[in-house]
Amino acid sequence: MSLEHELSALSVPWPATPDVAATIADRLGAAPAARSRNRRPWLRPALASLVALAIAAAAVPPVRAAIERLIGVAGGERIERVEHVPQGTRLDLGAAVTLAQARRRAGFAVATPARLGAPDGVRLGGDLNGRAVSLLYGRDTVLTEIPHASAMLAAKQIGPQVRLRFVDVSGVPGIWIARGPRALVFSGTGSTRTVRRSALPGAGVLLWDRDGIAFRLETRRPFADALAIARSMPTGP
Amino acid sequence: MRAYEDLVRLHQQLAFRTAFVLAGSAADAEEAVQDAFVKAWRALERFRPGAPFRPWLLAIVANEARTRRRAATRRRGWTERAAWDAHAAGDDVGPSAEVAVLDRERRALLLDAVERLPERDRTAIELRYLLDLSEDEMAAALGCRRGTVKSRLSRALARLRAQIGEAL
């Protein structure tokens, strides 16, 4: 057998091919309206409901502007690209508790990522929500879990240059926001709003949802590590 | 959109593996392929109807993959991957145990020799023989002319033969 034939017949251990098609569909569906207005026959339900609300609001200019800068919805947050990211105080993750206390008081099965194991510290409540549970790992990673039923939809505003990745987290769509200017904006009654910056300066954040829980993984580790951590979360009932 | 999703699914394995060869890591390859398919979608209007789709797509994939290649990252070699990947260990089952052992040894020798080639040669061998790309597709992925692909392949094969000869 010639060397060329031998090479063609070689079986090599390729890494598993990710299902890019599903992620691409999400990513194109959630692309900014200005780019894909004419090519978008479908949208993810969360995004669609927001757009429907905007149409119902008769496309009042400020609402229309908000929709056009909308990138996607994940982890209980709607993500928007803005020219100027507002300043705010650091996000408060709540009071220190044990994992058992957090599970009991928050009233849901707080899961831990297999890749990281038991957390070094646990926080409950804070700015995000009374039932938000944050697991602290060292000084570089925080995983927060919030039941959808109690989560308020906050706006994650990111600067023009911040890089995004639309990823697949064990079968559900997620959005990775690389480090860079960003703020979390909670709208109050009327025109009041509260602005918070990251609990971990210099961190990126991965947002996704599964089984009625919103997940936000803030970490200073590289994107690949963040994704690996997210994918190591239990997915079964 | 649905049609494009099907198109992506049809080509995602080839695109991912091409990106893996060029970028050197699965994570970078995944990012590269995602970005490439999004860019391809936005550039579809410029795609000439009737032209072959694969070279056009592979050129976009390769471009994204190359920008992600990090010089400091050493790719885990095929032999190392094979040892690490349990499924690969069971691939070679020959007609007899003795033949199987010989096949495995020959395979390990070849993979190791490919891995030790200079990067340009290794890339050419992997795209042509492991991924079965045509010379036109290789030219698109490597950003060079078909003639250059032929000479690169010929040089890479000569080096590979020399390495295998030394090993025997």
CSV table of C-alpha atoms in Angstrom, one decimal, chain A residues 95-222:
chain,number,residue,atom,x,y,z
A,95,ALA,CA,-24.9,37.4,53.2
A,96,ALA,CA,-22.5,34.6,53.9
A,97,VAL,CA,-24.3,31.3,54.5
A,98,THR,CA,-23.5,27.6,54.3
A,99,LEU,CA,-24.5,25.7,51.2
A,100,ALA,CA,-27.1,23.8,53.2
A,101,GLN,CA,-28.6,27.0,54.5
A,102,ALA,CA,-28.6,28.5,51.0
A,103,ARG,CA,-30.5,25.5,49.7
A,104,ARG,CA,-33.0,25.6,52.5
A,105,ARG,CA,-33.7,29.3,52.5
A,106,ALA,CA,-33.7,29.8,48.7
A,107,GLY,CA,-35.9,26.7,48.3
A,108,PHE,CA,-34.3,25.0,45.3
A,109,ALA,CA,-31.7,22.4,44.6
A,110,VAL,CA,-28.6,24.6,44.2
A,111,ALA,CA,-26.2,22.6,42.0
A,112,THR,CA,-22.4,22.7,41.9
A,113,PRO,CA,-20.2,22.2,38.9
A,114,ALA,CA,-18.4,18.9,38.9
A,115,ARG,CA,-15.3,20.6,37.6
A,116,LEU,CA,-15.0,22.9,40.6
A,117,GLY,CA,-16.7,20.8,43.3
A,118,ALA,CA,-17.7,22.3,46.7
A,119,PRO,CA,-17.5,26.1,46.8
A,120,ASP,CA,-15.1,28.0,49.1
A,121,GLY,CA,-17.9,30.3,50.2
A,122,VAL,CA,-21.7,30.8,49.6
A,123,ARG,CA,-23.7,34.0,49.5
A,124,LEU,CA,-27.5,34.4,49.6
A,125,GLY,CA,-29.6,37.4,48.4
A,126,GLY,CA,-28.0,40.7,47.7
A,127,ASP,CA,-28.8,42.9,44.7
A,128,LEU,CA,-29.8,40.1,42.3
A,129,ASN,CA,-32.7,38.6,44.3
A,130,GLY,CA,-33.6,37.3,47.7
A,131,ARG,CA,-33.3,33.8,46.4
A,132,ALA,CA,-30.1,34.3,44.4
A,133,VAL,CA,-27.4,31.9,45.6
A,134,SER,CA,-23.8,32.7,44.7
A,135,LEU,CA,-21.0,30.0,45.0
A,136,LEU,CA,-17.5,31.5,45.4
A,137,TYR,CA,-14.5,29.7,44.1
A,138,GLY,CA,-11.2,31.2,45.1
A,139,ARG,CA,-10.8,34.9,44.1
A,140,ASP,CA,-11.6,34.5,40.4
A,141,THR,CA,-14.9,32.7,40.0
A,142,VAL,CA,-18.5,33.2,41.2
A,143,LEU,CA,-21.4,31.1,40.0
A,144,THR,CA,-24.8,32.6,40.8
A,145,GLU,CA,-28.1,30.6,40.5
A,146,ILE,CA,-31.5,32.3,40.5
A,147,PRO,CA,-34.9,30.6,40.2
A,148,HIS,CA,-36.7,32.1,37.2
A,149,ALA,CA,-39.9,32.5,39.2
A,150,SER,CA,-38.3,35.1,41.4
A,151,ALA,CA,-35.8,36.6,39.0
A,152,MET,CA,-36.4,40.2,37.8
A,153,LEU,CA,-35.3,40.8,34.3
A,154,ALA,CA,-32.3,43.1,34.5
A,155,ALA,CA,-30.5,44.7,31.6
A,156,LYS,CA,-26.9,43.8,31.0
A,157,GLN,CA,-25.4,46.8,29.2
A,158,ILE,CA,-22.1,46.2,27.5
A,159,GLY,CA,-19.7,48.6,25.7
A,160,PRO,CA,-19.2,48.7,21.9
A,161,GLN,CA,-15.9,46.8,21.9
A,162,VAL,CA,-16.8,43.9,24.3
A,163,ARG,CA,-16.6,40.5,22.6
A,164,LEU,CA,-19.5,38.1,22.7
A,165,ARG,CA,-19.7,34.3,22.1
A,166,PHE,CA,-23.0,32.4,21.6
A,167,VAL,CA,-22.3,29.0,23.0
A,168,ASP,CA,-24.0,25.7,23.6
A,169,VAL,CA,-24.0,24.8,27.3
A,170,SER,CA,-24.9,21.0,27.3
A,171,GLY,CA,-27.8,21.5,24.9
A,172,VAL,CA,-29.1,25.0,25.9
A,173,PRO,CA,-27.9,28.3,24.4
A,174,GLY,CA,-25.7,30.5,26.5
A,175,ILE,CA,-23.9,33.9,25.9
A,176,TRP,CA,-20.4,34.6,27.0
A,177,ILE,CA,-19.5,38.2,27.5
A,178,ALA,CA,-15.8,38.7,27.6
A,179,ARG,CA,-14.2,41.1,30.1
A,180,GLY,CA,-14.8,44.8,29.3
A,181,PRO,CA,-17.1,47.6,30.3
A,182,ARG,CA,-20.4,46.3,31.4
A,183,ALA,CA,-23.1,47.1,34.0
A,184,LEU,CA,-26.3,45.6,35.3
A,185,VAL,CA,-29.2,47.9,35.2
A,186,PHE,CA,-32.4,47.2,37.3
A,187,SER,CA,-35.4,49.3,36.4
A,188,GLY,CA,-37.5,50.5,39.3
A,189,THR,CA,-40.9,52.1,39.2
A,190,GLY,CA,-41.2,55.1,36.9
A,191,SER,CA,-37.8,56.3,35.7
A,192,THR,CA,-35.8,55.1,38.7
A,193,ARG,CA,-33.0,52.6,38.0
A,194,THR,CA,-30.2,51.0,39.9
A,195,VAL,CA,-26.8,50.4,38.3
A,196,ARG,CA,-24.4,47.7,39.5
A,197,ARG,CA,-20.9,46.8,38.1
A,198,SER,CA,-19.4,43.3,38.2
A,199,ALA,CA,-18.8,41.6,41.6
A,200,LEU,CA,-15.4,40.5,40.1
A,201,PRO,CA,-13.6,43.3,38.3
A,202,GLY,CA,-11.9,42.1,35.1
A,203,ALA,CA,-14.0,39.0,34.8
A,204,GLY,CA,-16.0,37.7,31.8
A,205,VAL,CA,-19.5,36.3,32.4
A,206,LEU,CA,-21.3,33.3,30.9
A,207,LEU,CA,-25.1,33.4,31.1
A,208,TRP,CA,-27.5,30.5,30.4
A,209,ASP,CA,-30.8,29.0,31.7
A,210,ARG,CA,-31.8,25.5,32.5
A,211,ASP,CA,-34.8,23.9,34.1
A,212,GLY,CA,-36.2,27.2,35.4
A,213,ILE,CA,-32.9,28.4,36.9
A,214,ALA,CA,-30.9,31.3,35.5
A,215,PHE,CA,-27.2,30.8,35.8
A,216,ARG,CA,-24.5,33.5,35.6
A,217,LEU,CA,-20.9,32.4,35.9
A,218,GLU,CA,-18.5,35.3,36.4
A,219,THR,CA,-14.8,34.3,36.1
A,220,ARG,CA,-11.4,35.7,35.3
A,221,ARG,CA,-10.5,32.4,33.8
A,222,PRO,CA,-10.3,32.1,30.0
